[in-house]
PDB file of C-alpha atoms in Angstrom:
ATOM      1  CA  ILE X   1       0.108   0.002   0.059  1.00 56.00           C
ATOM      2  CA  HIS X   2       1.224   3.374  -1.012  1.00 56.00           C
ATOM      3  CA  GLU X   3       0.468   6.565   1.316  1.00 66.00           C
ATOM      4  CA  PHE X   4      -0.856   9.602  -0.589  1.00 65.00           C
ATOM      5  CA  LYS X   5       0.796  12.737   0.222  1.00 70.00           C
ATOM      6  CA  LEU X   6      -0.437  16.451  -1.031  1.00 72.00           C
ATOM      7  CA  TYR X   7       2.025  19.079  -1.601  1.00 72.00           C
ATOM      8  CA  VAL X   8       0.761  22.546  -2.269  1.00 73.00           C
ATOM      9  CA  ILE X   9       3.269  24.939  -4.247  1.00 70.00           C
ATOM     10  CA  VAL X  10       3.224  28.354  -3.393  1.00 71.00           C
ATOM     11  CA  ASP X  11       4.826  30.671  -5.691  1.00 65.00           C
ATOM     12  CA  ASN X  12       3.540  34.118  -5.260  1.00 62.00           C
ATOM     13  CA  VAL X  13       2.889  36.654  -2.382  1.00 57.00           C
ATOM     14  CA  THR X  14      -0.351  37.885  -3.699  1.00 56.00           C
ATOM     15  CA  PRO X  15      -2.390  38.580  -0.351  1.00 52.00           C
ATOM     16  CA  PHE X  16      -5.271  36.487  -0.166  1.00 52.00           C
ATOM     17  CA  PRO X  17      -5.548  35.703  -3.997  1.00 52.00           C
ATOM     18  CA  GLY X  18      -9.049  35.419  -5.482  1.00 55.00           C
ATOM     19  CA  GLU X  19     -10.575  37.101  -2.671  1.00 57.00           C
ATOM     20  CA  ASP X  20     -13.034  38.658  -5.414  1.00 58.00           C
ATOM     21  CA  ILE X  21     -14.108  35.091  -6.423  1.00 62.00           C
ATOM     22  CA  PRO X  22     -16.924  33.555  -4.524  1.00 61.00           C
ATOM     23  CA  HIS X  23     -15.515  30.777  -2.195  1.00 63.00           C
ATOM     24  CA  MET X  24     -11.904  31.133  -3.151  1.00 63.00           C
ATOM     25  CA  LYS X  25     -11.055  31.728   0.310  1.00 68.00           C
ATOM     26  CA  THR X  26     -12.839  28.637   1.571  1.00 71.00           C
ATOM     27  CA  ILE X  27     -11.094  26.614  -1.062  1.00 69.00           C
ATOM     28  CA  ARG X  28      -8.023  28.051  -0.611  1.00 70.00           C
ATOM     29  CA  GLU X  29      -8.248  27.459   3.395  1.00 75.00           C
ATOM     30  CA  GLU X  30      -9.587  23.878   2.867  1.00 77.00           C
ATOM     31  CA  VAL X  31      -6.345  22.872   0.390  1.00 75.00           C
ATOM     32  CA  THR X  32      -3.795  24.276   2.580  1.00 75.00           C
ATOM     33  CA  SER X  33      -5.302  22.751   5.780  1.00 77.00           C
ATOM     34  CA  SER X  34      -5.545  19.513   4.390  1.00 81.00           C
ATOM     35  CA  ALA X  35      -2.011  19.576   2.474  1.00 81.00           C
ATOM     36  CA  ASP X  36       0.759  17.380   4.123  1.00 83.00           C
ATOM     37  CA  GLY X  37       3.051  20.089   3.347  1.00 84.00           C
ATOM     38  CA  ILE X  38       3.592  23.546   1.330  1.00 85.00           C
ATOM     39  CA  ILE X  39       6.515  24.106  -1.169  1.00 83.00           C
ATOM     40  CA  VAL X  40       7.873  27.691  -1.433  1.00 83.00           C
ATOM     41  CA  GLN X  41      10.556  29.018  -3.187  1.00 79.00           C
ATOM     42  CA  SER X  42      11.272  32.109  -1.432  1.00 79.00           C
ATOM     43  CA  LYS X  43      11.838  33.483   2.365  1.00 82.00           C
ATOM     44  CA  ILE X  44       9.213  36.187   1.461  1.00 81.00           C
ATOM     45  CA  VAL X  45       6.508  33.676   0.588  1.00 81.00           C
ATOM     46  CA  ARG X  46       7.302  31.710   3.610  1.00 85.00           C
ATOM     47  CA  ASN X  47       7.123  34.677   6.107  1.00 87.00           C
ATOM     48  CA  MET X  48       3.595  35.441   4.551  1.00 82.00           C
ATOM     49  CA  LEU X  49       2.463  32.171   4.868  1.00 83.00           C
ATOM     50  CA  THR X  50       3.080  31.937   8.604  1.00 87.00           C
ATOM     51  CA  THR X  51       2.385  35.437   9.176  1.00 87.00           C
ATOM     52  CA  VAL X  52      -0.747  36.211   7.473  1.00 79.00           C
ATOM     53  CA  GLU X  53      -2.063  32.722   6.306  1.00 79.00           C
ATOM     54  CA  LYS X  54      -0.980  31.379  10.270  1.00 85.00           C
ATOM     55  CA  ILE X  55       0.546  28.313   8.692  1.00 85.00           C
ATOM     56  CA  PRO X  56       2.960  26.420  11.013  1.00 88.00           C
ATOM     57  CA  ASN X  57       6.440  27.149   9.782  1.00 90.00           C
ATOM     58  CA  ASP X  58       7.116  23.399  10.335  1.00 90.00           C
ATOM     59  CA  ARG X  59       4.580  22.486   7.574  1.00 88.00           C
ATOM     60  CA  ILE X  60       6.460  24.689   4.752  1.00 88.00           C
ATOM     61  CA  LEU X  61       9.128  23.221   2.931  1.00 85.00           C
ATOM     62  CA  TYR X  62      11.662  25.676   1.169  1.00 83.00           C
ATOM     63  CA  ILE X  63      13.464  24.801  -1.861  1.00 79.00           C
ATOM     64  CA  THR X  64      15.805  26.861  -3.787  1.00 71.00           C
ATOM     65  CA  PRO X  65      14.973  27.496  -7.335  1.00 63.00           C
ATOM     66  CA  ARG X  66      17.486  26.013  -9.760  1.00 58.00           C
ATOM     67  CA  VAL X  67      19.653  28.498 -11.702  1.00 55.00           C
ATOM     68  CA  GLU X  68      21.903  27.628 -14.570  1.00 57.00           C
ATOM     69  CA  PRO X  69      25.663  28.639 -14.092  1.00 60.00           C
ATOM     70  CA  ARG X  70      26.421  31.818 -15.663  1.00 61.00           C
ATOM     71  CA  LYS X  71      28.062  31.075 -19.128  1.00 65.00           C
ATOM     72  CA  ASN X  72      30.818  33.745 -20.537  1.00 68.00           C
ATOM     73  CA  ALA X  73      29.142  34.482 -24.249  1.00 73.00           C
ATOM     74  CA  THR X  74      31.895  34.839 -26.781  1.00 84.00           C
ATOM     75  CA  ALA X  75      31.746  38.597 -28.259  1.00 85.00           C
ATOM     76  CA  LYS X  76      30.377  37.021 -31.457  1.00 88.00           C
ATOM     77  CA  ALA X  77      27.233  35.080 -29.521  1.00 84.00           C
ATOM     78  CA  ARG X  78      26.764  38.343 -27.392  1.00 82.00           C
ATOM     79  CA  ALA X  79      26.444  40.419 -30.671  1.00 87.00           C
ATOM     80  CA  ALA X  80      23.873  37.988 -32.319  1.00 87.00           C
ATOM     81  CA  ALA X  81      22.010  38.082 -28.816  1.00 84.00           C
ATOM     82  CA  LEU X  82      21.728  41.890 -28.821  1.00 87.00           C
ATOM     83  CA  GLU X  83      20.765  41.949 -32.600  1.00 89.00           C
ATOM     84  CA  SER X  84      18.142  38.970 -32.222  1.00 87.00           C
ATOM     85  CA  LEU X  85      16.539  41.130 -29.302  1.00 88.00           C
ATOM     86  CA  GLN X  86      16.922  44.640 -31.357  1.00 89.00           C
ATOM     87  CA  LEU X  87      19.209  46.108 -28.118  1.00 90.00           C
ATOM     88  CA  SER X  88      22.015  47.964 -28.219  1.00 87.00           C
ATOM     89  CA  ASP X  89      25.350  47.527 -25.862  1.00 83.00           C
ATOM     90  CA  GLY X  90      24.545  50.427 -23.654  1.00 84.00           C
ATOM     91  CA  ASP X  91      21.105  49.487 -23.226  1.00 88.00           C
ATOM     92  CA  PHE X  92      19.649  49.242 -19.633  1.00 87.00           C
ATOM     93  CA  VAL X  93      17.657  45.919 -19.702  1.00 87.00           C
ATOM     94  CA  ILE X  94      15.128  44.792 -17.281  1.00 86.00           C
ATOM     95  CA  SER X  95      14.009  41.145 -17.485  1.00 85.00           C
ATOM     96  CA  ALA X  96      11.391  38.980 -16.497  1.00 84.00           C
ATOM     97  CA  VAL X  97      11.398  35.518 -16.691  1.00 81.00           C
ATOM     98  CA  GLY X  98       8.468  33.153 -16.288  1.00 80.00           C
ATOM     99  CA  GLN X  99       4.809  32.876 -17.165  1.00 82.00           C
ATOM    100  CA  ILE X 100       2.920  36.168 -18.630  1.00 86.00           C
ATOM    101  CA  GLU X 101       0.018  36.316 -16.483  1.00 83.00           C
ATOM    102  CA  TRP X 102      -1.932  38.945 -14.958  1.00 80.00           C
ATOM    103  CA  GLU X 103      -0.782  38.309 -11.275  1.00 73.00           C
ATOM    104  CA  GLU X 104       2.915  38.397 -12.145  1.00 76.00           C
ATOM    105  CA  GLY X 105       3.088  42.211 -11.972  1.00 81.00           C
ATOM    106  CA  LEU X 106       4.191  42.974 -15.599  1.00 87.00           C
ATOM    107  CA  LEU X 107       1.710  45.881 -15.868  1.00 88.00           C
ATOM    108  CA  ASP X 108       3.481  47.453 -13.063  1.00 87.00           C
ATOM    109  CA  ILE X 109       6.772  47.120 -14.667  1.00 89.00           C
ATOM    110  CA  ILE X 110       4.937  48.553 -18.122  1.00 91.00           C
ATOM    111  CA  HIS X 111       3.483  51.648 -16.039  1.00 90.00           C
ATOM    112  CA  ALA X 112       7.296  52.361 -14.534  1.00 90.00           C
ATOM    113  CA  LEU X 113       8.713  52.060 -17.983  1.00 90.00           C
ATOM    114  CA  GLY X 114       6.046  54.473 -19.420  1.00 90.00           C
ATOM    115  CA  HIS X 115       7.070  56.944 -16.844  1.00 88.00           C
ATOM    116  CA  ILE X 116      10.729  56.613 -17.382  1.00 88.00           C
ATOM    117  CA  HIS X 117      10.447  57.331 -20.800  1.00 87.00           C
ATOM    118  CA  GLU X 118       8.037  59.968 -20.539  1.00 87.00           C
ATOM    119  CA  LYS X 119      10.844  61.579 -18.332  1.00 85.00           C
ATOM    120  CA  GLU X 120      13.716  60.613 -20.196  1.00 84.00           C
ATOM    121  CA  GLY X 121      12.280  61.391 -23.670  1.00 78.00           C
ATOM    122  CA  ASP X 122      14.168  60.143 -26.921  1.00 72.00           C
ATOM    123  CA  TYR X 123      17.071  59.278 -25.276  1.00 73.00           C
ATOM    124  CA  CYS X 124      15.900  56.534 -22.593  1.00 83.00           C
ATOM    125  CA  ARG X 125      17.842  53.549 -23.167  1.00 86.00           C
ATOM    126  CA  VAL X 126      15.882  51.562 -20.685  1.00 89.00           C
ATOM    127  CA  LYS X 127      14.309  48.245 -22.127  1.00 91.00           C
ATOM    128  CA  LEU X 128      12.205  45.311 -20.920  1.00 91.00           C
ATOM    129  CA  VAL X 129      12.571  41.898 -22.103  1.00 91.00           C
ATOM    130  CA  ILE X 130      10.028  39.082 -21.081  1.00 90.00           C
ATOM    131  CA  TYR X 131      11.370  36.014 -21.669  1.00 87.00           C
ATOM    132  CA  GLY X 132       8.077  33.451 -21.486  1.00 85.00           C
ATOM    133  CA  VAL X 133       4.414  32.642 -22.589  1.00 85.00           C
ATOM    134  CA  GLY X 134       1.310  33.117 -20.939  1.00 86.00           C
ATOM    135  CA  SER X 135      -2.470  34.162 -21.761  1.00 88.00           C
ATOM    136  CA  PHE X 136      -1.497  37.952 -20.827  1.00 88.00           C
ATOM    137  CA  ASP X 137       1.093  38.635 -23.370  1.00 88.00           C
ATOM    138  CA  ARG X 138      -1.542  40.718 -25.525  1.00 91.00           C
ATOM    139  CA  ASP X 139      -2.699  42.796 -22.965  1.00 92.00           C
ATOM    140  CA  ILE X 140       1.128  43.653 -22.163  1.00 92.00           C
ATOM    141  CA  VAL X 141       1.823  44.603 -25.601  1.00 93.00           C
ATOM    142  CA  ASN X 142      -1.909  46.714 -25.680  1.00 95.00           C
ATOM    143  CA  ARG X 143      -0.716  48.532 -22.782  1.00 94.00           C
ATOM    144  CA  ALA X 144       2.684  49.245 -23.986  1.00 94.00           C
ATOM    145  CA  GLN X 145       1.131  50.407 -27.349  1.00 95.00           C
ATOM    146  CA  THR X 146      -1.028  52.807 -25.162  1.00 95.00           C
ATOM    147  CA  LEU X 147       1.682  54.271 -23.259  1.00 93.00           C
ATOM    148  CA  GLY X 148       3.874  54.573 -25.935  1.00 92.00           C
ATOM    149  CA  VAL X 149       6.481  52.254 -24.937  1.00 93.00           C
ATOM    150  CA  LYS X 150       5.975  49.195 -27.294  1.00 93.00           C
ATOM    151  CA  HIS X 151       9.277  49.967 -29.076  1.00 91.00           C
ATOM    152  CA  ALA X 152      11.168  49.506 -25.594  1.00 92.00           C
ATOM    153  CA  ILE X 153       9.478  45.823 -24.970  1.00 93.00           C
ATOM    154  CA  ARG X 154      10.559  42.312 -26.230  1.00 92.00           C
ATOM    155  CA  ILE X 155       8.691  39.214 -25.763  1.00 91.00           C
ATOM    156  CA  VAL X 156      10.732  36.151 -26.221  1.00 89.00           C
ATOM    157  CA  GLU X 157       9.174  32.524 -26.262  1.00 85.00           C
ATOM    158  CA  PRO X 158      11.503  30.044 -24.745  1.00 77.00           C
ATOM    159  CA  SER X 159      13.030  27.523 -26.888  1.00 68.00           C
ATOM    160  CA  ARG X 160      15.277  24.671 -26.439  1.00 58.00           C
ATOM    161  CA  ALA X 161      18.174  25.776 -29.158  1.00 54.00           C
ATOM    162  CA  ALA X 162      21.223  26.213 -28.048  1.00 45.00           C
ATOM    163  CA  THR X 163      23.081  29.597 -27.452  1.00 46.00           C
TER     164      THR X 163
END
């Protein structure tokens, strides 16, 4: 006989997610109370769960996100990457990696980028590169267009091609 274990992964710190959806709080409370453990990838999430959600610390398992070791690109590879992203060597690049969904806070970055470009004008070298896919990418592009910063945003879909 195999014993079934339920672990819940919490990957963001949105306070009380889904409170505006009927029964979401009840569902969230039932899932977290019946889970054998909760997996988190940041100390901020662990702190939120113990203080706000009142989940005992011993039920929370912290794991370190896997990060690839940095690879030093050749000058030729770097130039090719900059060209493919339509970036210049002097650009200040903000990057976001992961799903492109509303709860990831990408619209906040777009609005900040709009303020920066408004203040700096045509000389602004700040760019945003989003590496991911999701259901919110069209909204990101539309908001960037509305704010006049579409030219400063690159959305790159992940691929398995070696670089």
